């Protein structure tokens, strides 16, 4: 036999949850050709994996790199973690569809997390062509954002859709599915997604049920209303007839930390009734999102221009402070109450602010923290992202250990060093998968290697119904990660986030060695995947 690549002497953890087994893995072109002990044959390239684990490439079940492929198609911070497939179009955001004249609204929205999109498309199909043309190094599974559907179908208004607008949104969803979307996502704390009623979302889900579409939900509240929000997502799945994924499951705000057990039990109960509902989690007790998410929902009504008007208006600012300020020290948000010292500026146009918390900024300027935040959002045109320490480590552990929770980074693929994303973003962009392996498997023994790898590979592949990925089996796509179980570890921290992990010497995407020891081969190895 002659193969293009032979990975010899590794311990194969095949992604199914089955025990690790010593085996060689042969690759021909973009497929796994053989898996077995002592494979003998010619290979153009041989990698000696003695002492290393050979696993399917990781599937990041919740990612936002769709807002960044144009700047960094290599998605280096992801692939260096072992990620070979990313699921994007999450939390109601997707760069398409775009209504005629609607590009500015979509750009402003993407800019909130530091993206500078240049929009040259309108339909989802045109956008998918654009994405293929970028030559990403990672495989892409795309969802369409329900916020994007609403923006394109009826604008940013806070009201129910007229019957014709509802039909338009269903047509746009059908077009997206036809073009390769796997389903739709909501972000029910983000306008305009949050303006949709449960009933509107059930109808949208019903319209895609026959086509096998999936519903991925950033739910309507991860804090005080956590349980109701999970029930709503489950109801949309049950009444709409579609599988459900609960994104980045968490209980935000210390007053809500006790709700996590019940939240996970709701998932178990719905599964027992027959719903395909699962969840994902990132292994950190801090979240990251747009800073304008600290403001009450009404401030976003009418879109970004209206928001900026309100940030200039003294009466509106007083109303915001009256509604949200708890005692001058804490701030009430849709994600629970947070202390000013728990909110860090991640990115904005002023790099010197990155990594500084709002309590510190307030002390530095002699202003009240709320005024500092409102001024920053006003001066930066709401284009500020933040890191918020709102969760408990115990709950992160509970989610990681749950049998139906997989791993999703909720992050962007970036390049380390000087690049398009300055500032201090959440370290999960560089560290999610090696952090689970190094800290929660090797150090804390919370999970076995096989279970952790299953949560990163076979489990998400099954959820997405990807028949040829997520396992190390002959005939499947040659997406592989090779890591050292003795050393794999994340190095990115909140203070120093732009650091690649250690202990992952090889990552293979569709048969191409993209991570090759210290070298990063930013080849267009990835594919834009389509649903079965
Ligand atoms: Zn989200």
Short mmCIF file of C-alpha atoms and ligand atoms in Angstrom, two decimals:
data_model
loop_
_atom_site.label_atom_id
_atom_site.label_comp_id
_atom_site.label_asym_id
_atom_site.label_seq_id
_atom_site.Cartn_x
_atom_site.Cartn_y
_atom_site.Cartn_z
CA UNK A 1 0.00 0.00 0.00
CA UNK A 2 1.06 3.57 -0.56
CA UNK A 3 -0.42 6.29 1.56
CA UNK A 4 -0.04 10.02 1.71
CA UNK A 5 0.40 10.02 5.49
CA UNK A 6 1.04 7.37 8.12
CA UNK A 7 0.79 8.18 11.84
CA UNK A 8 2.57 5.34 13.62
CA UNK A 9 2.73 4.02 17.19
CA UNK A 10 0.08 6.30 18.70
CA UNK A 11 -2.65 5.54 21.19
CA UNK A 12 -5.89 5.95 19.23
CA UNK A 13 -8.82 7.46 21.13
CA UNK A 14 -11.36 7.06 18.36
CA UNK A 15 -13.99 9.60 19.45
CA UNK A 16 -16.76 7.11 20.20
CA UNK A 17 -15.93 6.90 23.89
CA UNK A 18 -14.35 3.44 23.39
CA UNK A 19 -11.10 2.73 25.28
CA UNK A 20 -7.83 3.94 23.79
CA UNK A 21 -5.99 1.34 21.70
CA UNK A 22 -2.50 1.22 20.26
CA UNK A 23 -2.81 1.61 16.49
CA UNK A 24 -1.38 3.24 13.40
CA UNK A 25 -3.55 5.50 11.26
CA UNK A 26 -3.02 5.66 7.49
CA UNK A 27 -4.36 8.52 5.39
CA UNK A 28 -4.80 8.60 1.65
CA UNK A 29 -5.71 12.00 0.25
CA UNK A 30 -8.48 13.48 2.38
CA UNK A 31 -9.67 10.17 3.89
CA UNK A 32 -8.58 7.80 6.63
CA UNK A 33 -7.47 4.69 4.72
CA UNK A 34 -6.69 2.23 7.51
CA UNK A 35 -6.52 1.97 11.29
CA UNK A 36 -4.69 -0.93 12.90
CA UNK A 37 -1.60 -2.27 14.62
CA UNK A 38 1.65 -2.44 12.70
CA UNK A 39 0.38 -1.12 9.40
CA UNK A 40 3.14 -1.65 6.88
CA UNK A 41 3.26 0.29 3.69
CA UNK A 42 4.88 3.15 1.92
CA UNK A 43 3.82 6.59 2.94
CA UNK A 44 4.87 9.96 1.56
CA UNK A 45 5.02 11.24 5.14
CA UNK A 46 5.41 9.29 8.39
CA UNK A 47 4.73 10.83 11.80
CA UNK A 48 5.97 8.92 14.83
CA UNK A 49 3.28 9.30 17.51
CA UNK A 50 4.99 7.22 20.20
CA UNK A 51 3.63 8.43 23.56
CA UNK A 52 0.97 10.55 21.87
CA UNK A 53 -2.80 10.23 21.53
CA UNK A 54 -4.31 10.23 18.05
CA UNK A 55 -7.93 11.39 18.01
CA UNK A 56 -10.47 12.80 15.58
CA UNK A 57 -9.99 16.51 15.01
CA UNK A 58 -12.05 18.44 17.53
CA UNK A 59 -15.41 19.91 16.56
CA UNK A 60 -15.99 23.27 18.21
CA UNK A 61 -19.75 23.06 18.57
CA UNK A 62 -20.15 26.78 19.33
CA UNK A 63 -17.94 29.34 17.62
CA UNK A 64 -18.16 32.89 16.28
CA UNK A 65 -15.33 32.85 13.73
CA UNK A 66 -17.83 33.60 10.94
CA UNK A 67 -17.29 37.23 11.94
CA UNK A 68 -13.53 36.78 11.47
CA UNK A 69 -12.75 34.42 8.59
CA UNK A 70 -12.27 37.41 6.28
CA UNK A 71 -9.44 38.65 8.51
CA UNK A 72 -8.01 35.31 9.58
CA UNK A 73 -9.11 32.40 7.35
CA UNK A 74 -6.32 30.34 8.91
CA UNK A 75 -8.27 30.36 12.21
CA UNK A 76 -4.94 29.65 13.84
CA UNK A 77 -5.98 29.96 17.48
CA UNK A 78 -8.57 27.24 16.85
CA UNK A 79 -6.63 24.75 14.75
CA UNK A 80 -3.65 24.90 17.12
CA UNK A 81 -6.05 23.60 19.82
CA UNK A 82 -6.80 20.55 17.67
CA UNK A 83 -10.00 21.98 16.21
CA UNK A 84 -10.69 20.87 12.62
CA UNK A 85 -14.38 21.84 12.36
CA UNK A 86 -16.17 24.88 13.75
CA UNK A 87 -19.90 25.47 14.14
CA UNK A 88 -20.65 29.13 13.44
CA UNK A 89 -23.62 31.44 12.91
CA UNK A 90 -24.36 31.22 16.63
CA UNK A 91 -26.28 33.30 19.17
CA UNK A 92 -28.57 34.81 16.48
CA UNK A 93 -25.61 36.37 14.60
CA UNK A 94 -24.68 35.45 11.05
CA UNK A 95 -23.26 37.64 8.29
CA UNK A 96 -26.14 36.66 5.96
CA UNK A 97 -28.77 37.09 4.73
CA UNK A 98 -28.55 40.86 4.28
CA UNK A 99 -31.54 42.83 3.03
CA UNK A 100 -30.94 45.41 0.29
CA UNK A 101 -29.63 48.47 2.15
CA UNK A 102 -29.16 46.45 5.34
CA UNK A 103 -25.38 46.01 5.23
CA UNK A 104 -24.67 48.84 7.68
CA UNK A 105 -26.84 47.28 10.38
CA UNK A 106 -25.11 43.90 10.01
CA UNK A 107 -21.65 45.52 10.03
CA UNK A 108 -22.41 47.56 13.14
CA UNK A 109 -23.56 44.41 14.85
CA UNK A 110 -20.38 42.48 13.97
CA UNK A 111 -18.25 45.44 15.02
CA UNK A 112 -19.50 44.98 18.58
CA UNK A 113 -17.10 42.05 18.93
CA UNK A 114 -14.25 43.68 17.07
CA UNK A 115 -15.02 42.45 13.55
CA UNK A 116 -14.68 44.68 10.50
CA UNK A 117 -16.87 42.85 8.00
CA UNK A 118 -16.88 43.98 4.39
CA UNK A 119 -20.23 42.81 3.06
CA UNK A 120 -20.38 41.96 -0.63
CA UNK A 121 -23.35 39.57 -0.51
CA UNK A 122 -27.07 39.55 0.15
CA UNK A 123 -28.29 35.96 0.09
CA UNK A 124 -26.99 33.17 2.28
CA UNK A 125 -25.89 31.29 -0.86
CA UNK A 126 -23.80 34.26 -2.05
CA UNK A 127 -22.24 34.49 1.39
CA UNK A 128 -21.40 30.76 1.43
CA UNK A 129 -19.64 31.20 -1.93
CA UNK A 130 -17.69 34.10 -0.47
CA UNK A 131 -16.71 31.92 2.52
CA UNK A 132 -15.44 29.12 0.24
CA UNK A 133 -13.42 31.72 -1.65
CA UNK A 134 -11.62 32.77 1.55
CA UNK A 135 -9.96 29.32 1.73
CA UNK A 136 -10.35 28.64 5.44
CA UNK A 137 -7.96 26.19 7.11
CA UNK A 138 -10.78 24.71 9.17
CA UNK A 139 -14.05 22.99 8.20
CA UNK A 140 -17.13 25.13 8.70
CA UNK A 141 -20.64 24.13 9.76
CA UNK A 142 -22.83 27.19 9.39
CA UNK A 143 -26.12 28.13 10.98
CA UNK A 144 -28.19 31.14 10.03
CA UNK A 145 -28.80 33.62 12.83
CA UNK A 146 -32.43 34.29 13.65
CA UNK A 147 -31.39 37.89 14.41
CA UNK A 148 -30.06 38.14 10.85
CA UNK A 149 -33.35 36.70 9.56
CA UNK A 150 -35.28 39.27 11.55
CA UNK A 151 -33.03 42.18 10.48
CA UNK A 152 -33.40 41.17 6.84
CA UNK A 153 -37.08 40.33 7.11
CA UNK A 154 -38.42 43.22 9.19
CA UNK A 155 -35.60 45.44 10.50
CA UNK A 156 -34.56 46.03 14.10
CA UNK A 157 -37.98 46.91 15.51
CA UNK A 158 -39.29 45.57 18.78
CA UNK A 159 -42.67 44.23 17.65
CA UNK A 160 -44.22 41.01 16.35
CA UNK A 161 -43.84 40.38 12.63
CA UNK A 162 -46.74 41.03 10.29
CA UNK A 163 -47.94 37.86 8.54
CA UNK A 164 -46.05 38.83 5.38
CA UNK A 165 -42.84 39.49 7.35
CA UNK A 166 -43.19 36.11 9.04
CA UNK A 167 -43.44 34.46 5.63
CA UNK A 168 -40.39 36.42 4.47
CA UNK A 169 -38.32 35.18 7.42
CA UNK A 170 -39.42 31.59 6.79
CA UNK A 171 -38.48 31.98 3.12
CA UNK A 172 -35.04 33.40 4.07
CA UNK A 173 -34.53 30.47 6.46
CA UNK A 174 -35.49 27.98 3.74
CA UNK A 175 -33.04 29.66 1.35
CA UNK A 176 -30.28 29.45 3.95
CA UNK A 177 -30.95 25.74 4.57
CA UNK A 178 -30.93 25.18 0.83
CA UNK A 179 -27.54 26.94 0.63
CA UNK A 180 -26.06 24.73 3.36
CA UNK A 181 -27.11 26.07 6.75
CA UNK A 182 -27.64 23.34 9.37
CA UNK A 183 -30.45 25.20 11.13
CA UNK A 184 -30.99 28.50 12.92
CA UNK A 185 -29.64 29.98 16.12
CA UNK A 186 -31.14 32.46 18.54
CA UNK A 187 -29.56 34.90 20.96
CA UNK A 188 -32.57 35.77 23.04
CA UNK A 189 -30.73 38.38 25.09
CA UNK A 190 -29.56 40.22 21.96
CA UNK A 191 -31.71 42.54 19.90
CA UNK A 192 -33.33 41.97 17.50
CA UNK A 193 -33.39 38.22 18.30
CA UNK A 194 -34.95 38.85 21.70
CA UNK A 195 -37.95 40.63 20.16
CA UNK A 196 -39.23 37.25 18.95
CA UNK A 197 -41.91 35.55 21.03
CA UNK A 198 -41.80 31.83 21.81
CA UNK A 199 -44.66 31.34 19.40
CA UNK A 200 -42.77 33.11 16.58
CA UNK A 201 -39.79 30.81 17.20
CA UNK A 202 -41.93 27.66 17.32
CA UNK A 203 -43.38 28.62 13.92
CA UNK A 204 -39.90 29.24 12.52
CA UNK A 205 -38.72 25.86 13.87
CA UNK A 206 -41.77 24.10 12.40
CA UNK A 207 -40.96 25.58 9.01
CA UNK A 208 -37.59 23.77 8.98
CA UNK A 209 -38.52 20.58 10.81
CA UNK A 210 -39.14 18.51 7.69
CA UNK A 211 -35.76 19.47 6.27
CA UNK A 212 -33.97 18.24 9.39
CA UNK A 213 -32.93 21.69 10.60
CA UNK A 214 -31.45 22.08 14.09
CA UNK A 215 -32.21 24.76 16.66
CA UNK A 216 -29.17 26.11 18.57
CA UNK A 217 -30.18 28.47 21.34
CA UNK A 218 -28.50 31.14 23.35
CA UNK A 219 -31.47 31.15 25.66
CA UNK A 220 -33.55 34.08 26.90
CA UNK A 221 -31.76 34.37 30.19
CA UNK A 222 -28.81 32.70 31.90
CA UNK A 223 -29.44 34.33 35.24
CA UNK A 224 -32.64 34.83 37.28
CA UNK A 225 -34.80 33.36 34.50
CA UNK A 226 -32.47 30.44 33.67
CA UNK A 227 -35.01 27.67 34.25
CA UNK A 228 -37.81 29.37 32.31
CA UNK A 229 -35.38 30.10 29.50
CA UNK A 230 -34.31 26.45 29.25
CA UNK A 231 -37.97 25.40 29.33
CA UNK A 232 -38.65 27.78 26.45
CA UNK A 233 -35.81 26.32 24.34
CA UNK A 234 -37.11 22.82 25.07
CA UNK A 235 -40.63 23.86 24.16
CA UNK A 236 -39.45 25.28 20.84
CA UNK A 237 -37.85 21.89 20.15
CA UNK A 238 -40.88 19.86 21.23
CA UNK A 239 -43.57 22.00 19.61
CA UNK A 240 -41.43 22.84 16.58
CA UNK A 241 -40.31 19.24 16.03
CA UNK A 242 -36.57 20.00 15.92
CA UNK A 243 -33.48 18.95 17.94
CA UNK A 244 -32.16 21.56 20.39
CA UNK A 245 -28.72 22.61 21.55
CA UNK A 246 -28.44 24.87 24.59
CA UNK A 247 -25.43 27.09 24.01
CA UNK A 248 -22.76 27.74 26.65
CA UNK A 249 -24.94 26.52 29.50
CA UNK A 250 -24.30 28.52 32.65
CA UNK A 251 -25.87 30.15 35.70
CA UNK A 252 -24.73 33.77 35.62
CA UNK A 253 -24.66 36.04 38.65
CA UNK A 254 -23.76 34.62 42.06
CA UNK A 255 -27.37 34.85 43.24
CA UNK A 256 -28.22 32.29 40.52
CA UNK A 257 -25.37 29.80 40.95
CA UNK A 258 -27.69 27.44 42.80
CA UNK A 259 -29.85 27.01 39.70
CA UNK A 260 -27.39 24.89 37.70
CA UNK A 261 -28.50 21.47 38.97
CA UNK A 262 -32.11 22.19 38.10
CA UNK A 263 -31.10 23.50 34.67
CA UNK A 264 -29.26 20.27 33.87
CA UNK A 265 -32.17 18.24 35.23
CA UNK A 266 -34.53 20.00 32.79
CA UNK A 267 -32.31 18.76 29.96
CA UNK A 268 -32.38 15.21 31.35
CA UNK A 269 -36.18 15.29 31.74
CA UNK A 270 -36.74 16.50 28.19
CA UNK A 271 -34.41 13.80 26.88
CA UNK A 272 -36.40 11.23 28.84
CA UNK A 273 -39.52 12.47 27.03
CA UNK A 274 -37.76 11.85 23.72
CA UNK A 275 -36.40 15.27 22.70
CA UNK A 276 -32.90 15.41 21.25
CA UNK A 277 -31.65 18.18 23.52
CA UNK A 278 -28.00 18.61 24.43
CA UNK A 279 -25.80 21.50 25.58
CA UNK A 280 -22.29 22.83 25.41
CA UNK A 281 -19.95 24.59 27.80
CA UNK A 282 -16.59 26.37 27.80
CA UNK A 283 -14.18 25.58 30.64
CA UNK A 284 -13.95 29.03 32.22
CA UNK A 285 -16.00 30.85 34.86
CA UNK A 286 -15.93 34.12 32.91
CA UNK A 287 -18.08 35.03 29.92
CA UNK A 288 -17.38 37.44 27.08
CA UNK A 289 -19.71 39.43 24.88
CA UNK A 290 -20.45 42.93 23.64
CA UNK A 291 -20.39 45.52 26.38
CA UNK A 292 -23.67 47.06 25.22
CA UNK A 293 -25.27 43.85 26.49
CA UNK A 294 -24.93 45.44 29.96
CA UNK A 295 -27.73 47.83 28.97
CA UNK A 296 -31.46 47.11 29.30
CA UNK A 297 -33.26 45.76 26.23
CA UNK A 298 -35.25 48.95 25.54
CA UNK A 299 -32.06 50.91 24.86
CA UNK A 300 -31.51 48.80 21.71
CA UNK A 301 -34.98 49.30 20.30
CA UNK A 302 -34.64 50.62 16.74
CA UNK A 303 -31.01 49.57 16.29
CA UNK A 304 -27.56 50.99 16.85
CA UNK A 305 -28.27 54.60 15.78
CA UNK A 306 -31.08 54.80 18.34
CA UNK A 307 -28.83 53.27 21.00
CA UNK A 308 -26.18 55.95 20.36
CA UNK A 309 -28.81 58.69 20.56
CA UNK A 310 -29.85 57.37 23.96
CA UNK A 311 -26.22 57.29 25.13
CA UNK A 312 -26.05 61.01 24.34
CA UNK A 313 -29.34 61.76 26.10
CA UNK A 314 -29.14 62.68 29.80
CA UNK A 315 -32.67 61.54 30.60
CA UNK A 316 -32.19 58.16 28.93
CA UNK A 317 -28.87 57.69 30.74
CA UNK A 318 -30.51 58.47 34.09
CA UNK A 319 -33.23 55.92 33.35
CA UNK A 320 -30.58 53.28 32.55
CA UNK A 321 -28.74 53.95 35.82
CA UNK A 322 -32.00 53.96 37.83
CA UNK A 323 -33.00 50.60 36.39
CA UNK A 324 -29.67 48.82 36.60
CA UNK A 325 -27.59 50.23 39.44
CA UNK A 326 -27.92 48.00 42.48
CA UNK A 327 -25.90 49.90 45.06
CA UNK A 328 -23.24 51.77 43.11
CA UNK A 329 -21.06 48.66 43.39
CA UNK A 330 -23.04 46.21 41.28
CA UNK A 331 -24.97 46.37 38.02
CA UNK A 332 -28.10 44.44 37.12
CA UNK A 333 -28.01 42.90 33.65
CA UNK A 334 -29.86 40.24 31.71
CA UNK A 335 -27.01 37.99 32.85
CA UNK A 336 -27.45 38.57 36.57
CA UNK A 337 -25.82 41.23 38.71
CA UNK A 338 -22.10 41.81 38.34
CA UNK A 339 -19.60 43.91 40.24
CA UNK A 340 -17.77 46.68 38.39
CA UNK A 341 -14.48 44.98 39.23
CA UNK A 342 -15.77 41.82 37.50
CA UNK A 343 -16.18 43.56 34.12
CA UNK A 344 -13.02 43.86 31.99
CA UNK A 345 -12.67 45.82 28.76
CA UNK A 346 -11.54 43.21 26.21
CA UNK A 347 -11.32 45.17 22.96
CA UNK A 348 -12.09 48.69 21.80
CA UNK A 349 -10.31 51.31 19.71
CA UNK A 350 -8.14 52.32 22.68
CA UNK A 351 -5.72 49.43 23.30
CA UNK A 352 -4.52 50.96 26.57
CA UNK A 353 -7.91 50.15 28.12
CA UNK A 354 -7.78 46.43 27.32
CA UNK A 355 -7.70 44.25 30.39
CA UNK A 356 -8.77 47.06 32.74
CA UNK A 357 -11.86 46.56 34.89
CA UNK A 358 -14.54 49.23 35.13
CA UNK A 359 -14.02 49.79 38.86
CA UNK A 360 -10.37 50.61 38.15
CA UNK A 361 -11.29 52.88 35.24
CA UNK A 362 -13.74 54.69 37.51
CA UNK A 363 -11.04 55.22 40.15
CA UNK A 364 -8.59 56.42 37.49
CA UNK A 365 -11.03 59.00 36.14
CA UNK A 366 -12.81 59.96 39.37
CA UNK A 367 -16.17 59.18 37.78
CA UNK A 368 -18.97 56.82 38.76
CA UNK A 369 -18.47 53.37 37.16
CA UNK A 370 -21.84 53.49 35.38
CA UNK A 371 -20.94 56.83 33.78
CA UNK A 372 -17.56 55.44 32.71
CA UNK A 373 -19.31 52.53 31.00
CA UNK A 374 -21.93 54.73 29.30
CA UNK A 375 -19.26 57.19 28.10
CA UNK A 376 -17.10 54.37 26.76
CA UNK A 377 -20.01 52.85 24.82
CA UNK A 378 -20.97 56.30 23.49
CA UNK A 379 -17.43 57.29 22.46
CA UNK A 380 -16.71 53.90 20.89
CA UNK A 381 -20.05 53.77 19.05
CA UNK A 382 -20.92 50.71 21.15
CA UNK A 383 -18.01 48.78 19.60
CA UNK A 384 -16.58 47.44 22.83
CA UNK A 385 -16.27 43.81 23.89
CA UNK A 386 -15.82 42.70 27.47
CA UNK A 387 -15.00 39.78 29.75
CA UNK A 388 -17.33 39.27 32.74
CA UNK A 389 -16.57 37.07 35.75
CA UNK A 390 -20.13 36.02 36.42
CA UNK A 391 -20.04 32.25 36.95
CA UNK A 392 -18.86 29.66 39.45
CA UNK A 393 -16.15 27.07 38.91
CA UNK A 394 -18.34 24.42 40.60
CA UNK A 395 -20.97 24.91 37.91
CA UNK A 396 -18.39 24.73 35.13
CA UNK A 397 -17.38 21.35 36.56
CA UNK A 398 -21.01 20.19 36.77
CA UNK A 399 -21.61 21.08 33.13
CA UNK A 400 -18.36 19.50 31.92
CA UNK A 401 -19.20 16.28 33.76
CA UNK A 402 -22.78 16.04 32.46
CA UNK A 403 -23.15 13.17 29.96
CA UNK A 404 -24.97 15.26 27.37
CA UNK A 405 -22.83 18.39 27.47
CA UNK A 406 -20.13 18.86 24.84
CA UNK A 407 -17.33 21.41 24.48
CA UNK A 408 -17.85 24.70 22.64
CA UNK A 409 -15.44 27.60 22.85
CA UNK A 410 -17.90 30.45 22.09
CA UNK A 411 -14.92 32.26 20.58
CA UNK A 412 -13.09 33.43 17.46
CA UNK A 413 -10.20 31.98 15.49
CA UNK A 414 -7.34 34.49 15.65
CA UNK A 415 -3.62 34.76 14.99
CA UNK A 416 -1.28 35.28 17.89
CA UNK A 417 0.94 38.34 17.71
CA UNK A 418 0.11 41.45 15.76
CA UNK A 419 -3.18 40.79 14.06
CA UNK A 420 -6.64 41.97 13.36
CA UNK A 421 -7.90 41.54 16.91
CA UNK A 422 -5.96 43.70 19.34
CA UNK A 423 -6.78 43.98 22.99
CA UNK A 424 -7.23 41.23 25.52
CA UNK A 425 -9.97 38.88 24.38
CA UNK A 426 -11.20 35.95 26.44
CA UNK A 427 -8.47 33.27 26.63
CA UNK A 428 -10.96 30.62 25.45
CA UNK A 429 -10.05 31.72 21.90
CA UNK A 430 -6.71 29.96 22.36
CA UNK A 431 -7.24 27.60 25.25
CA UNK A 432 -10.63 25.88 25.40
CA UNK A 433 -9.82 22.35 24.26
CA UNK A 434 -6.31 21.94 25.73
CA UNK A 435 -7.66 23.39 28.97
CA UNK A 436 -10.28 20.64 29.22
CA UNK A 437 -7.63 18.01 28.43
CA UNK A 438 -4.83 19.35 30.61
CA UNK A 439 -6.68 20.69 33.61
CA UNK A 440 -9.94 18.71 33.85
CA UNK A 441 -8.73 15.34 32.53
CA UNK A 442 -5.03 15.04 33.44
CA UNK A 443 -4.82 17.20 36.55
CA UNK A 444 -8.28 16.88 38.14
CA UNK A 445 -9.38 13.54 36.65
CA UNK A 446 -12.92 14.87 36.25
CA UNK A 447 -13.29 12.98 32.95
CA UNK A 448 -11.48 10.11 31.27
CA UNK A 449 -9.52 10.90 28.11
CA UNK A 450 -12.03 8.88 26.13
CA UNK A 451 -15.04 10.76 27.51
CA UNK A 452 -13.44 14.16 27.04
CA UNK A 453 -12.46 13.35 23.46
CA UNK A 454 -15.98 12.06 22.78
CA UNK A 455 -17.39 15.40 23.98
CA UNK A 456 -15.09 17.13 21.45
CA UNK A 457 -15.65 14.76 18.50
CA UNK A 458 -18.15 11.90 18.27
CA UNK A 459 -20.84 13.60 20.33
CA UNK A 460 -20.95 16.87 18.35
CA UNK A 461 -20.66 14.94 15.06
CA UNK A 462 -23.72 12.89 16.03
CA UNK A 463 -25.63 16.02 16.97
CA UNK A 464 -24.84 17.59 13.61
CA UNK A 465 -25.43 14.27 11.81
CA UNK A 466 -22.00 14.52 10.24
CA UNK A 467 -21.68 10.98 8.99
CA UNK A 468 -18.04 11.15 7.93
CA UNK A 469 -16.40 13.08 10.78
CA UNK A 470 -15.92 12.81 14.52
CA UNK A 471 -14.44 9.28 14.59
CA UNK A 472 -11.14 7.65 13.64
CA UNK A 473 -12.47 5.04 11.19
CA UNK A 474 -11.42 3.96 7.71
CA UNK A 475 -13.37 5.84 5.05
CA UNK A 476 -14.05 8.90 7.21
CA UNK A 477 -12.52 12.31 6.57
CA UNK A 478 -8.90 12.57 7.69
CA UNK A 479 -9.45 15.20 10.40
CA UNK A 480 -7.05 14.28 13.19
CA UNK A 481 -5.50 15.76 16.32
CA UNK A 482 -2.28 14.35 17.80
CA UNK A 483 -1.47 15.44 21.34
CA UNK A 484 0.72 14.51 24.26
CA UNK A 485 -1.43 13.52 27.25
CA UNK A 486 1.51 14.25 29.56
CA UNK A 487 1.91 17.88 28.52
CA UNK A 488 -1.19 19.18 26.66
CA UNK A 489 -2.18 22.46 28.30
CA UNK A 490 -3.61 25.90 27.62
CA UNK A 491 -1.27 28.85 28.21
CA UNK A 492 -3.64 31.72 27.41
CA UNK A 493 -4.75 33.73 30.45
CA UNK A 494 -6.97 36.75 30.98
CA UNK A 495 -3.85 38.90 31.40
CA UNK A 496 -1.97 37.33 28.48
CA UNK A 497 -4.56 35.78 26.17
CA UNK A 498 -2.76 35.62 22.83
CA UNK A 499 -0.86 32.41 23.58
CA UNK A 500 -1.17 29.12 21.77
CA UNK A 501 -1.34 25.94 23.84
CA UNK A 502 1.42 23.35 24.26
CA UNK A 503 1.41 19.59 23.72
CA UNK A 504 -0.53 19.42 20.42
CA UNK A 505 2.21 18.80 17.82
CA UNK A 506 0.05 17.79 14.85
CA UNK A 507 -3.38 18.68 13.52
CA UNK A 508 -4.56 17.25 10.21
CA UNK A 509 -7.48 18.80 8.28
CA UNK A 510 -8.87 16.75 5.39
CA UNK A 511 -5.53 14.95 5.09
CA UNK A 512 -3.36 18.10 5.17
CA UNK A 513 -0.98 18.61 8.08
CA UNK A 514 -1.90 22.15 9.16
CA UNK A 515 -0.19 22.13 12.56
CA UNK A 516 3.18 20.53 11.88
CA UNK A 517 5.29 20.78 15.01
CA UNK A 518 6.16 24.43 15.49
CA UNK A 519 5.15 25.28 11.93
CA UNK A 520 1.65 26.50 11.03
CA UNK A 521 0.78 25.65 7.46
CA UNK A 522 -2.12 28.03 6.78
CA UNK A 523 -3.37 26.01 3.83
CA UNK A 524 -6.96 26.26 2.57
CA UNK A 525 -7.48 22.75 3.94
CA UNK A 526 -10.99 23.32 5.31
CA UNK A 527 -14.34 22.83 3.63
CA UNK A 528 -17.68 24.51 4.05
CA UNK A 529 -19.72 21.46 5.07
CA UNK A 530 -23.33 20.88 4.12
CA UNK A 531 -26.00 18.99 6.05
CA UNK A 532 -26.78 15.36 5.16
ZN1 LIG B 1 -24.16 33.17 23.01
#
